[in-house]
Short mmCIF file of C-alpha atoms in Angstrom, two decimals:
data_model
loop_
_atom_site.label_atom_id
_atom_site.label_comp_id
_atom_site.label_asym_id
_atom_site.label_seq_id
_atom_site.Cartn_x
_atom_site.Cartn_y
_atom_site.Cartn_z
CA MET G 18 37.02 4.52 32.05
CA SER G 19 38.67 7.87 32.56
CA VAL G 20 39.03 8.29 28.80
CA VAL G 21 35.29 7.82 28.38
CA ARG G 22 34.65 10.25 31.20
CA ASP G 23 37.01 12.79 29.64
CA ILE G 24 35.21 12.52 26.32
CA THR G 25 31.72 12.81 27.82
CA ARG G 26 32.79 15.73 30.01
CA GLY G 27 34.40 17.42 27.04
CA LEU G 28 31.27 16.95 24.99
CA ASP G 29 29.06 18.18 27.77
CA ARG G 30 31.17 21.32 28.20
CA ARG G 31 30.59 22.10 24.52
CA LEU G 32 27.01 20.87 23.96
CA ALA G 33 25.49 20.97 27.46
CA LEU G 34 23.54 17.79 26.82
CA ARG G 35 23.76 16.28 30.29
CA GLY G 36 20.26 17.29 31.33
CA SER G 37 18.39 16.05 28.27
CA VAL G 38 20.46 12.86 27.94
CA ARG G 39 19.80 12.01 31.56
CA HIS G 40 16.11 12.80 31.06
CA ILE G 41 15.82 10.49 28.04
CA ALA G 42 18.02 7.75 29.53
CA ARG G 43 15.69 7.51 32.51
CA ARG G 44 12.51 7.09 30.47
CA LEU G 45 10.78 3.89 31.46
CA PHE G 46 9.85 1.16 29.00
CA PRO G 47 7.12 -1.33 29.92
CA GLU G 48 7.90 -5.04 29.96
CA HIS G 49 5.20 -6.44 27.67
CA TRP G 50 6.47 -7.74 24.31
CA SER G 51 3.79 -5.91 22.32
CA PHE G 52 5.57 -2.61 23.03
CA LEU G 53 8.42 -3.84 20.82
CA LEU G 54 6.32 -3.90 17.62
CA GLY G 55 6.90 -0.20 17.04
CA GLU G 56 10.63 -0.75 17.51
CA VAL G 57 10.56 -3.47 14.85
CA THR G 58 9.03 -0.86 12.52
CA LEU G 59 11.77 1.62 13.41
CA PHE G 60 14.58 -0.86 12.80
CA SER G 61 13.01 -2.02 9.53
CA PHE G 62 13.09 1.60 8.43
CA GLY G 63 16.82 1.68 9.20
CA ALA G 64 17.26 -1.49 7.15
CA LEU G 65 15.33 0.15 4.29
CA VAL G 66 17.49 3.27 4.28
CA LEU G 67 20.76 1.32 4.35
CA SER G 68 19.84 -1.21 1.67
CA GLY G 69 18.11 1.49 -0.39
CA ALA G 70 21.26 3.61 -0.43
CA TYR G 71 23.19 0.70 -1.97
CA LEU G 72 20.50 0.16 -4.62
CA ALA G 73 20.48 3.89 -5.42
CA PHE G 74 24.17 3.72 -6.37
CA PHE G 75 23.25 1.55 -9.35
CA TYR G 76 19.67 2.42 -10.32
CA ARG G 77 19.01 4.68 -13.33
CA ALA G 78 15.66 6.50 -13.28
CA SER G 79 15.06 6.64 -17.02
CA ILE G 80 12.71 5.05 -19.51
CA ALA G 81 15.01 5.97 -22.41
CA PRO G 82 16.20 2.77 -24.13
CA SER G 83 19.66 1.51 -23.35
CA VAL G 84 21.39 -1.65 -24.53
CA TYR G 85 21.94 -4.24 -21.82
CA GLN G 86 25.54 -5.50 -21.94
CA GLY G 87 25.61 -7.63 -18.80
CA ALA G 88 25.93 -11.31 -18.14
CA TYR G 89 22.25 -12.28 -18.23
CA ALA G 90 22.18 -14.13 -21.55
CA PRO G 91 18.47 -13.88 -22.55
CA LEU G 92 18.61 -10.07 -22.42
CA HIS G 93 22.23 -9.51 -23.51
CA GLY G 94 22.44 -6.99 -26.37
CA ARG G 95 18.76 -6.09 -26.13
CA SER G 96 17.50 -2.54 -25.99
CA LEU G 97 15.60 -2.10 -22.73
CA PRO G 98 14.14 0.84 -20.77
CA GLY G 99 17.12 2.30 -18.90
CA ALA G 100 15.60 1.66 -15.46
CA PHE G 101 14.81 -1.96 -16.25
CA ALA G 102 18.30 -2.53 -17.68
CA SER G 103 19.85 -1.09 -14.52
CA VAL G 104 17.70 -3.35 -12.33
CA VAL G 105 18.77 -6.41 -14.32
CA GLU G 106 22.39 -5.27 -13.90
CA LEU G 107 21.72 -4.89 -10.18
CA SER G 108 20.28 -8.38 -9.99
CA VAL G 109 22.86 -10.17 -12.11
CA ASP G 110 26.02 -8.13 -12.55
CA VAL G 111 26.44 -5.99 -9.39
CA PRO G 112 28.06 -7.79 -6.42
CA PHE G 113 25.41 -8.56 -3.77
CA GLY G 114 22.88 -6.66 -5.90
CA LEU G 115 20.13 -9.25 -5.90
CA VAL G 116 20.41 -10.11 -2.23
CA VAL G 117 20.33 -6.41 -1.33
CA ARG G 118 17.24 -5.97 -3.51
CA ARG G 119 15.58 -8.84 -1.68
CA PHE G 120 16.72 -7.44 1.65
CA HIS G 121 15.09 -4.13 0.69
CA HIS G 122 11.92 -5.97 -0.38
CA PHE G 123 11.55 -7.93 2.88
CA ALA G 124 12.50 -4.91 4.99
CA ALA G 125 9.66 -3.01 3.31
CA HIS G 126 7.19 -5.80 4.00
CA LEU G 127 8.31 -6.11 7.61
CA PHE G 128 8.14 -2.31 7.95
CA ILE G 129 4.49 -2.26 6.93
CA ALA G 130 3.49 -5.51 8.65
CA SER G 131 4.98 -4.51 12.00
CA MET G 132 3.45 -1.05 11.64
CA LEU G 133 0.03 -2.64 11.15
CA LEU G 134 0.44 -4.94 14.17
CA HIS G 135 1.68 -2.00 16.25
CA ALA G 136 -1.35 0.07 15.18
CA ALA G 137 -3.69 -2.84 15.98
CA ARG G 138 -2.16 -3.15 19.45
CA VAL G 139 -2.56 0.59 20.00
CA TYR G 140 -6.15 0.51 18.77
CA PHE G 141 -7.46 -2.52 20.61
CA THR G 142 -5.90 -1.48 23.93
CA GLY G 143 -7.05 2.13 23.66
CA ALA G 144 -3.53 3.57 23.64
CA PHE G 145 -4.64 6.21 21.13
CA ARG G 146 -6.74 8.05 23.72
CA ARG G 147 -6.06 11.64 24.63
CA PRO G 148 -3.36 12.87 25.22
CA ARG G 149 -1.87 10.41 22.70
CA ASP G 150 -4.28 11.16 19.88
CA ILE G 151 -1.67 13.35 18.14
CA THR G 152 0.76 10.40 18.26
CA TRP G 153 -1.98 8.28 16.65
CA TRP G 154 -2.49 10.80 13.85
CA ILE G 155 1.24 10.96 13.15
CA GLY G 156 1.20 7.16 13.03
CA LEU G 157 -1.58 7.25 10.44
CA ALA G 158 0.44 9.68 8.33
CA LEU G 159 3.39 7.28 8.59
CA PHE G 160 1.19 4.42 7.44
CA ALA G 161 -0.01 6.40 4.41
CA LEU G 162 3.57 7.40 3.55
CA ALA G 163 4.71 3.79 3.90
CA LEU G 164 2.02 2.58 1.49
CA VAL G 165 2.94 5.27 -1.05
CA ASN G 166 6.63 4.41 -0.82
CA GLY G 167 5.92 0.69 -1.02
CA PHE G 168 3.95 1.35 -4.18
CA SER G 169 6.50 3.60 -5.85
CA GLY G 170 9.21 1.04 -5.08
CA TYR G 171 7.10 -1.54 -6.91
CA GLY G 172 7.03 0.79 -9.92
CA LEU G 173 10.70 1.80 -10.15
CA PRO G 174 12.07 -1.31 -11.92
CA PHE G 175 9.69 -0.53 -14.81
CA ASP G 176 9.12 -4.21 -15.48
CA MET G 177 5.70 -5.48 -16.56
CA ARG G 178 4.45 -5.23 -12.98
CA GLY G 179 5.88 -1.79 -12.26
CA GLY G 180 4.81 -0.20 -15.52
CA THR G 181 1.28 -1.59 -15.30
CA ALA G 182 0.98 -0.41 -11.70
CA MET G 183 2.21 3.08 -12.59
CA ARG G 184 -0.24 3.30 -15.47
CA MET G 185 -3.10 2.42 -13.13
CA ALA G 186 -1.87 4.89 -10.52
CA MET G 187 -1.75 7.62 -13.13
CA THR G 188 -5.28 6.94 -14.36
CA SER G 189 -6.45 6.85 -10.73
CA LEU G 190 -4.99 10.28 -10.13
CA GLU G 191 -6.53 11.44 -13.40
CA SER G 192 -9.91 10.20 -12.20
CA VAL G 193 -10.03 12.82 -9.43
CA PRO G 194 -12.84 15.20 -10.40
CA TRP G 195 -11.84 18.62 -11.79
CA VAL G 196 -8.13 18.59 -10.88
CA GLY G 197 -7.18 15.02 -11.90
CA GLY G 198 -5.50 16.01 -15.14
CA TRP G 199 -3.18 18.46 -13.39
CA LEU G 200 -2.35 15.99 -10.60
CA ALA G 201 -1.44 13.28 -13.12
CA ALA G 202 0.69 15.71 -15.14
CA LEU G 203 2.50 16.80 -11.98
CA ALA G 204 3.13 13.40 -10.43
CA PHE G 205 3.54 11.21 -13.50
CA SER G 206 4.30 13.65 -16.35
CA ALA G 207 1.15 12.35 -18.06
CA PRO G 208 0.26 11.15 -20.70
CA PHE G 209 1.67 7.73 -19.92
CA PRO G 210 4.56 7.06 -19.95
CA GLY G 211 5.92 10.61 -19.95
CA PRO G 212 9.72 10.88 -20.20
CA ALA G 213 9.99 12.29 -16.67
CA ILE G 214 7.84 9.64 -14.97
CA LEU G 215 10.64 7.62 -13.35
CA GLY G 216 12.61 10.72 -12.35
CA ARG G 217 9.60 11.98 -10.38
CA LEU G 218 8.84 8.56 -8.94
CA TYR G 219 12.48 8.18 -7.93
CA ILE G 220 12.69 11.54 -6.14
CA GLN G 221 9.50 10.62 -4.32
CA HIS G 222 10.81 7.18 -3.38
CA VAL G 223 14.34 8.06 -2.24
CA PHE G 224 13.96 11.63 -1.00
CA ILE G 225 10.49 13.09 -0.38
CA GLY G 226 8.99 9.90 1.06
CA PRO G 227 11.88 8.85 3.34
CA ALA G 228 12.49 12.44 4.50
CA LEU G 229 8.85 12.79 5.53
CA ILE G 230 8.87 9.35 7.14
CA ALA G 231 12.01 10.20 9.11
CA ALA G 232 10.52 13.53 10.22
CA PHE G 233 7.24 11.92 11.30
CA ILE G 234 9.11 9.11 13.13
CA ALA G 235 11.07 11.78 15.01
CA ALA G 236 7.85 13.56 15.97
CA HIS G 237 6.21 10.23 16.94
CA LEU G 238 9.13 9.26 19.21
CA TRP G 239 9.42 12.72 20.69
CA LEU G 240 5.77 12.49 21.71
CA VAL G 241 6.36 9.02 23.23
CA VAL G 242 9.17 10.47 25.37
CA ARG G 243 7.14 13.55 26.18
CA LEU G 244 3.90 11.77 27.10
CA THR G 245 5.49 8.58 28.53
CA HIS G 246 4.42 5.05 27.64
CA THR G 247 1.07 3.56 28.46
CA ASP G 248 1.04 0.20 30.24
CA TYR G 249 -1.30 -2.69 30.82
CA ALA G 250 -3.16 -2.73 34.11
CA GLY G 251 -1.39 -4.59 36.91
CA PRO G 252 -1.21 -4.84 40.69
CA ASP G 253 1.98 -2.75 40.92
CA ARG G 254 0.98 0.11 38.62
CA SER G 255 -1.77 2.66 38.20
CA ASP G 256 -2.77 5.54 35.99
CA ARG G 257 -0.27 7.71 37.88
CA LEU G 258 2.59 5.25 38.32
CA GLU G 259 4.94 4.07 35.57
CA VAL G 260 6.75 0.74 35.84
CA GLY G 261 9.45 -0.62 33.53
CA ALA G 262 13.09 -0.72 32.57
CA PRO G 263 14.91 2.58 31.97
CA LEU G 264 16.13 3.31 28.44
CA TRP G 265 19.71 3.05 29.75
CA PRO G 266 20.80 0.35 30.37
CA GLY G 267 17.78 -2.00 30.45
CA GLN G 268 15.83 -1.13 27.30
CA ALA G 269 19.01 -0.31 25.35
CA ALA G 270 20.15 -3.92 25.76
CA ARG G 271 16.77 -5.31 24.72
CA SER G 272 16.59 -2.99 21.71
CA THR G 273 20.09 -3.90 20.59
CA ALA G 274 19.11 -7.56 20.62
CA LEU G 275 15.99 -6.64 18.66
CA VAL G 276 18.06 -4.81 16.00
CA PHE G 277 19.96 -8.02 15.35
CA LEU G 278 16.79 -10.08 15.40
CA VAL G 279 15.16 -7.79 12.81
CA ALA G 280 18.24 -7.64 10.58
CA GLY G 281 18.74 -11.39 10.88
CA THR G 282 15.12 -12.17 10.03
CA ILE G 283 15.22 -9.96 6.94
CA ALA G 284 18.57 -11.46 5.89
CA LEU G 285 17.27 -15.03 6.29
CA LEU G 286 14.15 -14.25 4.27
CA SER G 287 16.21 -12.64 1.51
CA ALA G 288 18.56 -15.62 1.46
CA PHE G 289 15.85 -18.24 1.10
CA PHE G 290 12.96 -16.64 -0.76
CA PRO G 291 13.72 -15.71 -4.37
CA VAL G 292 11.54 -12.62 -4.83
CA GLU G 293 12.11 -9.55 -6.99
CA ALA G 294 13.30 -11.33 -10.12
CA ALA G 295 12.50 -8.36 -12.37
CA GLN G 296 13.97 -10.14 -15.38
CA ALA G 297 11.30 -12.83 -15.02
CA TYR G 298 8.51 -10.36 -15.81
CA GLY G 299 10.40 -8.67 -18.62
CA PRO G 300 10.48 -4.95 -19.46
CA PHE G 301 7.25 -2.99 -19.49
CA GLN G 302 5.43 -3.08 -22.82
CA SER G 303 2.60 -0.61 -23.09
CA LEU G 304 0.56 -2.84 -25.42
CA SER G 305 0.32 -5.66 -22.91
CA SER G 306 -1.13 -6.24 -19.45
CA TYR G 307 -0.42 -9.93 -19.48
CA PRO G 308 0.07 -12.07 -17.40
CA PRO G 309 -2.50 -10.96 -14.80
CA LEU G 310 -0.74 -9.34 -11.84
CA SER G 311 -1.42 -8.54 -8.22
CA PRO G 312 -0.07 -5.70 -6.12
CA ASP G 313 1.83 -6.36 -2.89
CA TRP G 314 -0.42 -7.70 -0.13
CA PHE G 315 -0.68 -4.34 1.64
CA LEU G 316 -2.41 -2.80 -1.39
CA LEU G 317 -4.72 -5.69 -2.21
CA TRP G 318 -7.65 -3.87 -0.57
CA ILE G 319 -7.39 -1.06 -3.14
CA GLU G 320 -7.04 -3.57 -5.98
CA GLY G 321 -10.11 -5.35 -4.59
CA ALA G 322 -12.12 -2.13 -4.78
CA PHE G 323 -10.92 -1.67 -8.39
CA ARG G 324 -12.37 -5.05 -9.23
CA LEU G 325 -15.52 -5.08 -7.09
CA VAL G 326 -16.98 -1.56 -7.27
CA PRO G 327 -19.64 -1.89 -9.99
CA ARG G 328 -19.94 0.55 -12.88
CA GLN G 329 -23.55 1.21 -11.87
CA LEU G 330 -22.13 3.54 -9.20
CA ASP G 331 -20.57 5.84 -11.82
CA LEU G 332 -21.86 9.37 -11.50
CA HIS G 333 -21.75 12.30 -13.85
CA VAL G 334 -22.65 15.30 -11.71
CA PHE G 335 -21.24 18.75 -10.91
CA GLY G 336 -19.49 18.84 -14.27
CA ALA G 337 -17.25 15.87 -13.52
CA SER G 338 -17.20 12.08 -13.73
CA TRP G 339 -16.97 9.99 -10.57
CA THR G 340 -15.84 6.53 -11.61
CA ASN G 341 -14.46 3.27 -10.27
CA PRO G 342 -10.73 4.26 -10.12
CA PHE G 343 -11.62 7.35 -8.10
CA TYR G 344 -13.70 5.32 -5.65
CA GLY G 345 -11.08 2.59 -5.25
CA ALA G 346 -7.77 4.43 -5.28
CA VAL G 347 -8.69 7.86 -3.91
CA LEU G 348 -11.97 7.86 -1.98
CA LEU G 349 -11.53 4.50 -0.21
CA PRO G 350 -8.07 5.27 1.29
CA LEU G 351 -9.29 8.73 2.33
CA VAL G 352 -12.33 7.24 4.05
CA VAL G 353 -10.32 4.51 5.80
CA LEU G 354 -7.56 6.85 7.02
CA GLY G 355 -10.07 9.58 7.82
CA GLY G 356 -12.15 7.11 9.81
CA CYS G 357 -9.10 6.04 11.81
CA ALA G 358 -8.17 9.68 12.41
CA PHE G 359 -11.67 10.55 13.60
CA TYR G 360 -12.09 7.50 15.81
CA PRO G 361 -10.48 8.91 19.01
CA PHE G 362 -13.27 11.53 19.15
CA LEU G 363 -15.95 8.87 18.81
CA ASP G 364 -14.25 6.69 21.42
CA ARG G 365 -14.16 9.60 23.84
CA ARG G 366 -17.90 10.09 23.54
CA ILE G 367 -18.61 6.43 24.20
CA TYR G 368 -16.11 5.72 26.99
CA ARG G 369 -16.00 9.11 28.60
CA GLY G 370 -14.31 9.91 31.88
CA ARG G 371 -11.98 6.90 32.12
CA GLY G 372 -8.25 6.93 32.83
CA GLU G 373 -5.69 7.94 30.28
CA HIS G 374 -2.46 6.03 30.80
CA THR G 375 -3.59 2.51 31.69
CA LEU G 376 -4.41 0.31 28.73
CA GLU G 377 -7.80 -1.27 28.52
CA SER G 378 -8.62 -4.86 27.72
CA TRP G 379 -10.31 -5.35 24.36
CA ARG G 380 -12.79 -7.65 26.14
CA ARG G 381 -14.11 -4.80 28.22
CA ARG G 382 -14.60 -2.32 25.40
CA PRO G 383 -17.24 -4.03 23.21
CA PHE G 384 -17.88 -1.12 20.84
CA ARG G 385 -14.23 -0.34 20.22
CA THR G 386 -13.31 -3.98 19.61
CA ALA G 387 -16.33 -4.67 17.41
CA TRP G 388 -15.67 -1.54 15.35
CA GLY G 389 -12.02 -2.50 14.84
CA VAL G 390 -12.94 -6.05 13.84
CA CYS G 391 -15.56 -4.64 11.45
CA GLY G 392 -12.97 -2.37 9.78
CA LEU G 393 -10.26 -5.03 9.55
CA GLY G 394 -12.84 -7.51 8.25
CA PHE G 395 -13.91 -5.08 5.54
CA LEU G 396 -10.32 -4.56 4.37
CA THR G 397 -9.65 -8.32 4.44
CA LEU G 398 -12.75 -9.10 2.37
CA LEU G 399 -11.82 -6.39 -0.14
CA SER G 400 -8.33 -7.88 -0.37
CA ILE G 401 -9.78 -11.32 -1.09
CA GLY G 402 -11.89 -9.67 -3.80
CA ALA G 403 -8.64 -8.76 -5.57
CA LEU G 404 -8.22 -12.50 -6.18
CA ASN G 405 -11.51 -12.74 -8.09
CA ASP G 406 -9.85 -14.26 -11.17
CA ARG G 407 -8.25 -17.05 -9.17
CA ILE G 408 -11.44 -17.72 -7.22
CA ALA G 409 -13.41 -17.89 -10.46
CA SER G 410 -11.00 -20.35 -12.06
CA VAL G 411 -10.93 -22.57 -8.96
CA LEU G 412 -14.73 -22.63 -8.70
CA GLY G 413 -15.26 -22.83 -12.45
CA VAL G 414 -17.57 -19.80 -12.56
CA GLU G 415 -17.45 -16.45 -14.35
CA ILE G 416 -15.58 -13.52 -12.81
CA TRP G 417 -18.67 -11.28 -12.85
CA GLN G 418 -20.48 -13.89 -10.76
CA VAL G 419 -17.67 -13.84 -8.19
CA ASN G 420 -17.83 -10.02 -8.22
CA ALA G 421 -21.58 -9.94 -7.58
CA PHE G 422 -21.42 -12.49 -4.76
CA TRP G 423 -18.25 -11.22 -3.11
CA GLY G 424 -19.27 -7.59 -3.46
CA ALA G 425 -22.41 -8.35 -1.47
CA VAL G 426 -20.42 -10.31 1.14
CA THR G 427 -17.95 -7.43 1.48
CA LEU G 428 -20.78 -4.98 2.11
CA VAL G 429 -22.77 -7.11 4.55
CA ALA G 430 -20.35 -9.37 6.46
CA PRO G 431 -18.43 -6.59 8.29
CA TRP G 432 -21.67 -5.37 9.89
CA ALA G 433 -22.57 -8.92 10.87
CA LEU G 434 -19.11 -9.19 12.44
CA PHE G 435 -19.68 -5.93 14.28
CA VAL G 436 -22.98 -7.07 15.76
CA ALA G 437 -21.66 -10.53 16.67
CA VAL G 438 -18.52 -9.27 18.41
CA PHE G 439 -20.36 -6.45 20.14
CA LEU G 440 -23.11 -8.66 21.54
CA ALA G 441 -20.71 -11.43 22.59
CA LEU G 442 -18.43 -9.04 24.46
CA ARG G 443 -21.29 -7.15 26.08
CA ARG G 444 -22.86 -10.34 27.35
CA ARG G 445 -19.53 -11.45 28.82
CA SER G 446 -18.79 -8.12 30.46
CA ARG G 447 -22.24 -8.13 32.07
CA ALA G 448 -22.01 -11.70 33.29
CA VAL E 4 -3.30 2.10 -30.88
CA ALA E 5 -5.85 -0.43 -32.04
CA THR E 6 -6.37 -4.17 -31.75
CA LEU E 7 -7.54 -5.99 -34.87
CA VAL E 8 -9.88 -8.86 -34.10
CA ARG E 9 -11.14 -11.49 -36.50
CA LEU E 10 -14.71 -12.56 -35.88
CA ARG E 11 -16.35 -15.45 -37.74
CA ASP E 12 -16.98 -13.43 -40.89
CA ASP E 13 -15.80 -9.98 -40.02
CA LEU E 14 -12.77 -7.88 -39.09
CA ARG E 15 -13.07 -5.22 -36.42
CA ALA E 16 -10.60 -2.86 -34.76
CA TYR E 17 -10.85 -1.51 -31.21
CA SER E 18 -8.83 0.81 -29.01
CA ARG E 19 -6.14 -1.04 -27.08
CA ILE E 20 -6.55 1.19 -24.01
CA CYS E 21 -9.10 0.02 -21.44
CA THR E 22 -11.71 2.63 -20.56
CA HIS E 23 -11.52 1.57 -16.89
CA ALA E 24 -7.96 2.15 -15.66
CA GLY E 25 -5.94 2.48 -18.86
CA CYS E 26 -4.41 -0.99 -19.04
CA ALA E 27 -3.93 -2.76 -22.36
CA VAL E 28 -6.99 -4.75 -23.46
CA CYS E 29 -4.87 -7.63 -24.71
CA VAL E 30 -6.95 -10.80 -24.35
CA PHE E 31 -9.44 -11.96 -26.98
CA ARG E 32 -11.87 -14.80 -26.31
CA ALA E 33 -12.67 -15.94 -29.83
CA ARG E 34 -15.60 -18.19 -28.94
CA GLU E 35 -17.51 -15.42 -27.16
CA SER E 36 -16.10 -12.62 -29.39
CA GLU E 37 -15.09 -10.82 -26.22
CA LEU E 38 -12.15 -8.51 -25.59
CA VAL E 39 -10.90 -8.78 -22.01
CA CYS E 40 -8.59 -6.52 -20.01
CA PRO E 41 -6.57 -8.78 -17.68
CA CYS E 42 -5.96 -6.01 -15.13
CA HIS E 43 -9.46 -5.87 -13.63
CA TYR E 44 -11.46 -7.99 -16.07
CA SER E 45 -13.50 -5.44 -17.92
CA VAL E 46 -15.13 -7.41 -20.76
CA PHE E 47 -16.20 -5.82 -24.06
CA ASP E 48 -18.29 -7.27 -26.89
CA ALA E 49 -16.15 -7.25 -30.04
CA ALA E 50 -19.14 -8.14 -32.25
CA ASN E 51 -21.20 -5.26 -30.96
CA GLY E 52 -19.19 -2.03 -31.12
CA GLY E 53 -17.17 -2.74 -27.96
CA ALA E 54 -20.24 -2.63 -25.70
CA ILE E 55 -19.62 -3.43 -22.02
CA VAL E 56 -20.36 -7.06 -21.15
CA SER E 57 -19.20 -7.04 -17.53
CA GLY E 58 -16.56 -5.62 -15.24
CA PRO E 59 -15.76 -2.18 -13.83
CA ALA E 60 -15.31 -0.14 -17.04
CA SER E 61 -17.85 2.67 -17.38
CA ARG E 62 -17.68 3.26 -21.13
CA PRO E 63 -17.63 0.97 -24.19
CA LEU E 64 -14.33 0.26 -25.90
CA PRO E 65 -14.07 2.74 -28.82
CA GLU E 66 -14.18 1.08 -32.24
CA LEU E 67 -12.04 2.11 -35.19
CA PRO E 68 -14.24 1.91 -38.31
CA LEU E 69 -12.59 -0.20 -41.00
CA GLY E 70 -13.07 -0.38 -44.75
CA LEU E 71 -11.32 -1.30 -47.96
CA ASP E 72 -9.66 1.25 -50.24
CA ALA E 73 -9.62 1.16 -54.07
CA ASP E 74 -6.67 -1.27 -54.10
CA GLY E 75 -8.31 -3.63 -51.63
CA TYR E 76 -6.17 -2.64 -48.63
CA LEU E 77 -7.68 -2.51 -45.16
CA VAL E 78 -7.90 1.13 -44.03
CA ALA E 79 -9.38 3.09 -41.17
CA GLU E 80 -12.39 5.02 -42.39
CA GLY E 81 -12.24 7.61 -39.67
CA ASP E 82 -11.20 8.24 -36.11
CA PHE E 83 -12.13 6.09 -33.09
CA GLU E 84 -15.85 6.25 -32.39
CA GLY E 85 -15.56 7.75 -28.95
CA PRO E 86 -12.91 9.03 -26.54
CA ILE E 87 -9.96 6.72 -25.83
CA GLY E 88 -8.97 5.55 -22.37
CA PRO E 89 -10.48 6.30 -18.96
CA ARG E 90 -10.65 10.08 -19.41
CA GLY E 91 -10.95 10.09 -23.16
CA GLY E 92 -7.35 11.41 -23.42
#
């Protein structure tokens, strides 16, 4: 032990960290499992960075043709876009390449899924209330960055899926009134596919995106330490009394176990679920959009808007065109994220003068719960709308009929949900 | 880039680039003479100048006027009748 003490004393003499380390080590962490969702997100990010670094050793961000010389027989000797060829090499010829690609894939999905669950927990328990509204806004920025990075990662292999998705993203950016052409030229070296497209996408995916995510995570965690955790109401705690295990040693042990649980879950998924077979889709060919494709589940809501927003809403005013891709890919995400960002102000007007640090039961906040259910319902219905072709073929009807019906459902049902949940909860809280 | 479609007694050519989100309009339903974009299912009438049948596209699919030259070869008789792609680029 004296060696350890010598080292820590030596370090402290040089860095004078004793005070802040002690301060952080004594932070309290509440017992409830739902406080671990954010940690799952954090550890998934670590898994993404590590697996992504390995993939970056082998990926080539170029659409220039190169001849594939690897072991995958159907493509051997064929001229392919450089990026696609390098991804096939990664999947077939590089040791552990495919399993690391799958690990990266499932880490990304877990990253976004756990982030969503964490945000839902924060929302429905009122943990976003002042003074934690800044933490909430940073979380929203993280969510937006995660979606962008998830999307650019889908594009990088430049297979049929990736190329088609990038083409749609470029036209969406182009659809922004007035400045769309410049934005598309900047981000995607338009017209499609410009020679620099993958270089820009790659820098976004491996540098700009992760650097911003890391910076925002740091700010998010710093605020958690600074403002302390919230906690559920209980007999032994109050708005002025924190209860829980200290970071060292109690929470450190729990978190270490969670690291292994997260890594193990991702590893098991990547071992047993054969996703990311880029060679199955083939290289991107600009003359084709076949077979019909879907984005990853976390972007289905935007795809749903692409399919459901009718052309009758197109506008030609103020010297610009306002069309479906702008509504679906630009306006909708801005409205959803903006709505989430604005909500703490609305909440404060409705539930004014309550405590700050004790979480509130969703049952006792009818408006908040109903509004959240309404928003989640809307996004879910939009996401189902992205499956309009499959629904039409199962029901044996035309796609435009599905669009008309489901578009109406998507507009009306969330409000019905709002009213139903609100009234049910209000009746119960009065009884 | 254009797609050549053969109708019952006619040949027509249309832009390959969907006017909705820029995907390739690469499906042809011969019975209905409809060109379909499999990305978001914009449907265009190949017998009627690429007019919109259904789906999210806001403009018709531009047609490339075809004709025969002196030697009987199929030629384009002019440019596409309308801007190509979502922004006409």
